[in-house]
PDB file of C-alpha atoms in Angstrom:
ATOM      1  CA  PHE A 254     -65.945 -47.391  10.868  1.00  0.00           C
ATOM      2  CA  VAL A 255     -65.605 -47.392   7.085  1.00  0.00           C
ATOM      3  CA  PHE A 256     -67.773 -49.314   4.676  1.00  0.00           C
ATOM      4  CA  PHE A 257     -67.956 -49.478   0.882  1.00  0.00           C
ATOM      5  CA  THR A 258     -70.997 -49.643  -1.381  1.00  0.00           C
ATOM      6  CA  TRP A 259     -71.461 -49.615  -5.146  1.00  0.00           C
ATOM      7  CA  GLY A 260     -74.274 -47.164  -4.449  1.00  0.00           C
ATOM      8  CA  ALA A 261     -77.275 -46.139  -6.439  1.00  0.00           C
ATOM      9  CA  SER A 262     -76.690 -45.895 -10.183  1.00  0.00           C
ATOM     10  CA  ALA A 263     -73.327 -47.694  -9.742  1.00  0.00           C
ATOM     11  CA  ASP A 264     -71.709 -44.709  -7.986  1.00  0.00           C
ATOM     12  CA  PRO A 265     -69.167 -46.377  -5.664  1.00  0.00           C
ATOM     13  CA  GLU A 266     -68.588 -44.680  -2.307  1.00  0.00           C
ATOM     14  CA  PHE A 267     -66.843 -45.136   1.004  1.00  0.00           C
ATOM     15  CA  TYR A 268     -68.952 -44.147   4.008  1.00  0.00           C
ATOM     16  CA  PHE A 269     -67.448 -43.139   7.329  1.00  0.00           C
ATOM     17  CA  ILE A 270     -69.425 -43.735  10.503  1.00  0.00           C
ATOM     18  CA  LYS A 271     -68.526 -42.163  13.849  1.00  0.00           C
ATOM     19  CA  THR A 272     -68.862 -44.415  16.833  1.00  0.00           C
ATOM     20  CA  GLY A 273     -71.187 -43.081  19.493  1.00  0.00           C
ATOM     21  CA  SER A 274     -72.798 -40.634  17.073  1.00  0.00           C
ATOM     22  CA  ARG A 275     -76.517 -40.229  16.545  1.00  0.00           C
ATOM     23  CA  ASN A 276     -75.875 -39.606  12.853  1.00  0.00           C
ATOM     24  CA  SER A 277     -75.032 -42.845  11.092  1.00  0.00           C
ATOM     25  CA  ILE A 278     -73.116 -41.259   8.205  1.00  0.00           C
ATOM     26  CA  TRP A 279     -70.360 -38.861   9.205  1.00  0.00           C
ATOM     27  CA  ASP A 280     -68.801 -38.321   5.761  1.00  0.00           C
ATOM     28  CA  GLN A 281     -68.359 -40.066   2.419  1.00  0.00           C
ATOM     29  CA  LEU A 282     -65.835 -40.250  -0.421  1.00  0.00           C
ATOM     30  CA  SER A 283     -66.527 -41.403  -3.955  1.00  0.00           C
ATOM     31  CA  GLY A 284     -64.179 -43.997  -5.417  1.00  0.00           C
ATOM     32  CA  THR A 285     -63.263 -47.671  -5.628  1.00  0.00           C
ATOM     33  CA  ALA A 286     -59.907 -47.665  -3.787  1.00  0.00           C
ATOM     34  CA  LEU A 287     -59.156 -46.100  -0.418  1.00  0.00           C
ATOM     35  CA  SER A 288     -55.802 -45.769   1.340  1.00  0.00           C
ATOM     36  CA  ILE A 289     -55.417 -44.628   4.947  1.00  0.00           C
ATOM     37  CA  PRO A 290     -51.634 -44.628   5.576  1.00  0.00           C
ATOM     38  CA  ALA A 291     -51.753 -43.159   9.149  1.00  0.00           C
ATOM     39  CA  ASN A 292     -50.157 -39.858   8.083  1.00  0.00           C
ATOM     40  CA  GLY A 293     -53.303 -37.808   8.668  1.00  0.00           C
ATOM     41  CA  SER A 294     -54.450 -38.050   5.060  1.00  0.00           C
ATOM     42  CA  LEU A 295     -56.866 -40.228   3.102  1.00  0.00           C
ATOM     43  CA  TYR A 296     -56.299 -41.109  -0.543  1.00  0.00           C
ATOM     44  CA  VAL A 297     -59.123 -42.233  -2.795  1.00  0.00           C
ATOM     45  CA  ALA A 298     -59.140 -43.330  -6.424  1.00  0.00           C
ATOM     46  CA  GLY A 299     -61.930 -44.210  -8.769  1.00  0.00           C
ATOM     47  CA  ARG A 300     -63.495 -43.740 -12.136  1.00  0.00           C
ATOM     48  CA  TYR A 301     -67.141 -42.911 -12.229  1.00  0.00           C
ATOM     49  CA  ASN A 302     -68.683 -39.715 -13.517  1.00  0.00           C
ATOM     50  CA  ASN A 303     -65.240 -38.912 -14.935  1.00  0.00           C
ATOM     51  CA  TYR A 304     -63.026 -39.374 -18.018  1.00  0.00           C
ATOM     52  CA  TYR A 305     -60.195 -41.227 -16.263  1.00  0.00           C
ATOM     53  CA  THR A 306     -59.322 -42.800 -12.913  1.00  0.00           C
ATOM     54  CA  GLN A 307     -58.981 -39.812 -10.617  1.00  0.00           C
ATOM     55  CA  ARG A 308     -56.728 -39.903  -7.558  1.00  0.00           C
ATOM     56  CA  ARG A 309     -57.525 -37.454  -4.770  1.00  0.00           C
ATOM     57  CA  LYS A 310     -56.174 -36.569  -1.333  1.00  0.00           C
ATOM     58  CA  PHE A 311     -58.241 -35.530   1.696  1.00  0.00           C
ATOM     59  CA  ILE A 312     -57.359 -34.284   5.164  1.00  0.00           C
ATOM     60  CA  LEU A 313     -59.514 -34.035   8.263  1.00  0.00           C
ATOM     61  CA  GLN A 314     -60.243 -30.391   9.079  1.00  0.00           C
ATOM     62  CA  ASN A 315     -62.872 -29.123  11.509  1.00  0.00           C
ATOM     63  CA  ASP A 316     -64.391 -32.607  11.752  1.00  0.00           C
ATOM     64  CA  THR A 317     -64.866 -32.718   7.951  1.00  0.00           C
ATOM     65  CA  LEU A 318     -62.895 -34.342   5.164  1.00  0.00           C
ATOM     66  CA  GLN A 319     -61.484 -31.583   2.932  1.00  0.00           C
ATOM     67  CA  GLU A 320     -59.970 -32.277  -0.487  1.00  0.00           C
ATOM     68  CA  VAL A 321     -56.437 -31.030  -1.068  1.00  0.00           C
ATOM     69  CA  SER A 322     -56.676 -29.410  -4.495  1.00  0.00           C
ATOM     70  CA  GLN A 323     -54.070 -30.346  -7.074  1.00  0.00           C
ATOM     71  CA  PRO A 324     -52.909 -28.226 -10.006  1.00  0.00           C
ATOM     72  CA  TYR A 325     -52.911 -31.376 -12.156  1.00  0.00           C
ATOM     73  CA  TYR A 326     -54.343 -34.870 -11.825  1.00  0.00           C
ATOM     74  CA  SER A 327     -52.333 -37.937 -12.758  1.00  0.00           C
ATOM     75  CA  VAL A 328     -53.876 -40.056 -15.513  1.00  0.00           C
ATOM     76  CA  GLY A 329     -51.048 -42.555 -16.136  1.00  0.00           C
ATOM     77  CA  LEU A 330     -52.648 -44.314 -19.092  1.00  0.00           C
ATOM     78  CA  ARG A 331     -50.575 -46.166 -21.719  1.00  0.00           C
ATOM     79  CA  THR A 332     -52.848 -46.284 -24.719  1.00  0.00           C
ATOM     80  CA  LYS A 333     -53.146 -45.271 -28.387  1.00  0.00           C
ATOM     81  CA  THR A 334     -54.655 -42.585 -30.554  1.00  0.00           C
ATOM     82  CA  LEU A 335     -57.833 -43.459 -32.433  1.00  0.00           C
ATOM     83  CA  VAL A 336     -57.609 -40.492 -34.811  1.00  0.00           C
ATOM     84  CA  PRO A 337     -54.743 -38.135 -35.746  1.00  0.00           C
ATOM     85  CA  ILE A 338     -54.105 -35.571 -32.981  1.00  0.00           C
ATOM     86  CA  VAL A 339     -52.090 -32.369 -32.672  1.00  0.00           C
ATOM     87  CA  LEU A 340     -49.998 -31.710 -29.561  1.00  0.00           C
ATOM     88  CA  PHE A 341     -49.505 -28.135 -28.348  1.00  0.00           C
ATOM     89  CA  SER A 342     -46.974 -26.479 -26.035  1.00  0.00           C
ATOM     90  CA  THR A 343     -49.675 -25.190 -23.667  1.00  0.00           C
ATOM     91  CA  SER A 344     -52.975 -26.607 -22.424  1.00  0.00           C
ATOM     92  CA  ASP A 345     -54.915 -23.821 -24.166  1.00  0.00           C
ATOM     93  CA  GLY A 346     -53.750 -24.958 -27.611  1.00  0.00           C
ATOM     94  CA  LYS A 347     -50.977 -22.475 -28.442  1.00  0.00           C
ATOM     95  CA  ARG A 348     -47.972 -23.384 -30.626  1.00  0.00           C
ATOM     96  CA  GLU A 349     -47.972 -26.797 -32.243  1.00  0.00           C
ATOM     97  CA  VAL A 350     -45.398 -29.311 -30.981  1.00  0.00           C
ATOM     98  CA  ALA A 351     -46.190 -32.429 -33.024  1.00  0.00           C
ATOM     99  CA  ARG A 352     -48.771 -34.255 -35.086  1.00  0.00           C
ATOM    100  CA  ILE A 353     -49.503 -37.808 -34.026  1.00  0.00           C
ATOM    101  CA  PRO A 354     -51.115 -40.273 -36.455  1.00  0.00           C
ATOM    102  CA  ALA A 355     -54.027 -42.552 -35.644  1.00  0.00           C
ATOM    103  CA  ASN A 356     -53.184 -45.865 -33.966  1.00  0.00           C
ATOM    104  CA  GLU A 357     -49.959 -44.464 -32.433  1.00  0.00           C
ATOM    105  CA  SER A 358     -48.909 -45.607 -28.957  1.00  0.00           C
ATOM    106  CA  ILE A 359     -48.906 -42.746 -26.444  1.00  0.00           C
ATOM    107  CA  GLU A 360     -48.968 -42.184 -22.712  1.00  0.00           C
ATOM    108  CA  VAL A 361     -51.534 -39.847 -21.167  1.00  0.00           C
ATOM    109  CA  LEU A 362     -49.625 -38.383 -18.228  1.00  0.00           C
ATOM    110  CA  LEU A 363     -51.982 -35.888 -16.609  1.00  0.00           C
ATOM    111  CA  THR A 364     -54.810 -33.410 -16.960  1.00  0.00           C
ATOM    112  CA  ASP A 365     -55.565 -30.011 -15.488  1.00  0.00           C
ATOM    113  CA  ASN A 366     -59.125 -31.331 -14.968  1.00  0.00           C
ATOM    114  CA  ARG A 367     -60.672 -28.072 -16.180  1.00  0.00           C
ATOM    115  CA  GLN A 368     -63.282 -28.295 -18.896  1.00  0.00           C
ATOM    116  CA  SER A 369     -63.390 -25.502 -21.466  1.00  0.00           C
ATOM    117  CA  LYS A 370     -66.631 -23.796 -22.436  1.00  0.00           C
ATOM    118  CA  GLU A 371     -66.573 -26.006 -25.556  1.00  0.00           C
ATOM    119  CA  GLY A 372     -66.609 -29.099 -23.307  1.00  0.00           C
ATOM    120  CA  GLU A 373     -62.962 -30.006 -23.987  1.00  0.00           C
ATOM    121  CA  ASN A 374     -60.407 -31.255 -21.486  1.00  0.00           C
ATOM    122  CA  ALA A 375     -56.630 -30.845 -21.826  1.00  0.00           C
ATOM    123  CA  PHE A 376     -54.400 -33.898 -21.408  1.00  0.00           C
ATOM    124  CA  LEU A 377     -50.582 -33.941 -21.378  1.00  0.00           C
ATOM    125  CA  ILE A 378     -49.299 -36.609 -23.771  1.00  0.00           C
ATOM    126  CA  ARG A 379     -45.891 -38.275 -24.128  1.00  0.00           C
ATOM    127  CA  THR A 380     -45.049 -39.775 -27.509  1.00  0.00           C
ATOM    128  CA  PRO A 381     -42.874 -42.883 -28.041  1.00  0.00           C
ATOM    129  CA  LEU A 382     -40.020 -40.504 -28.978  1.00  0.00           C
ATOM    130  CA  GLY A 383     -40.404 -38.659 -25.655  1.00  0.00           C
ATOM    131  CA  LEU A 384     -42.066 -35.484 -26.962  1.00  0.00           C
ATOM    132  CA  LEU A 385     -44.498 -33.845 -24.571  1.00  0.00           C
ATOM    133  CA  GLY A 386     -47.519 -31.805 -25.541  1.00  0.00           C
ATOM    134  CA  TRP A 387     -51.099 -31.004 -24.696  1.00  0.00           C
ATOM    135  CA  VAL A 388     -54.129 -32.197 -26.612  1.00  0.00           C
ATOM    136  CA  ARG A 389     -57.612 -30.790 -26.101  1.00  0.00           C
ATOM    137  CA  ILE A 390     -60.369 -33.292 -26.666  1.00  0.00           C
ATOM    138  CA  LYS A 391     -64.078 -33.463 -26.060  1.00  0.00           C
ATOM    139  CA  PRO A 392     -64.449 -37.005 -24.745  1.00  0.00           C
ATOM    140  CA  SER A 393     -67.585 -38.889 -25.645  1.00  0.00           C
ATOM    141  CA  GLN A 394     -69.801 -40.812 -23.292  1.00  0.00           C
ATOM    142  CA  TYR A 395     -69.277 -44.577 -22.894  1.00  0.00           C
ATOM    143  CA  TYR A 396     -66.779 -44.982 -25.759  1.00  0.00           C
ATOM    144  CA  SER A 397     -63.435 -43.489 -26.686  1.00  0.00           C
ATOM    145  CA  ASN A 398     -63.431 -41.320 -29.800  1.00  0.00           C
ATOM    146  CA  VAL A 399     -59.960 -39.669 -29.799  1.00  0.00           C
ATOM    147  CA  ILE A 400     -57.742 -41.544 -27.334  1.00  0.00           C
ATOM    148  CA  GLU A 401     -58.518 -45.116 -26.326  1.00  0.00           C
ATOM    149  CA  GLY A 402     -59.551 -45.224 -22.665  1.00  0.00           C
ATOM    150  CA  ILE A 403     -60.527 -41.544 -22.365  1.00  0.00           C
ATOM    151  CA  SER A 404     -64.318 -41.404 -22.262  1.00  0.00           C
ATOM    152  CA  TRP A 405     -67.024 -40.446 -19.796  1.00  0.00           C
ATOM    153  CA  TRP A 406     -68.002 -43.180 -17.348  1.00  0.00           C
ATOM    154  CA  GLY A 407     -71.109 -42.204 -15.498  1.00  0.00           C
ATOM    155  CA  ASP A 408     -74.610 -40.959 -15.840  1.00  0.00           C
TER     156      ASP A 408
END
């Protein structure tokens, strides 16, 4: 059986319960959307304790749900810049590609989901002219300070 709860501190989760088991909770996945397409995988999406809606894949291995790691995570956010930003050719901020003014429409395509020691995350951006580049930002909590829609949601 699968059931959903908003959880303590508004941390939404899907709980999996094995029938005939003495343990009520077999496993759990955090998120607000769950897809079970009968291909042996589970897909979960949600935004809590994160900067964007994260989409993850799990497979059942040794009676446990194991996440399939991804090199990048899709963000897929059509939004705008709140301040001027600089795009770079690599996620570590090497070689400038473009400068984007404040209030410019952009699309946040993906992230490597790795936070730097300075607390920054790298996001791949596409400009209205089709240029691609990475921006490193330190998202703030509860409000967007660099790119609208990129901020920490959680506790």
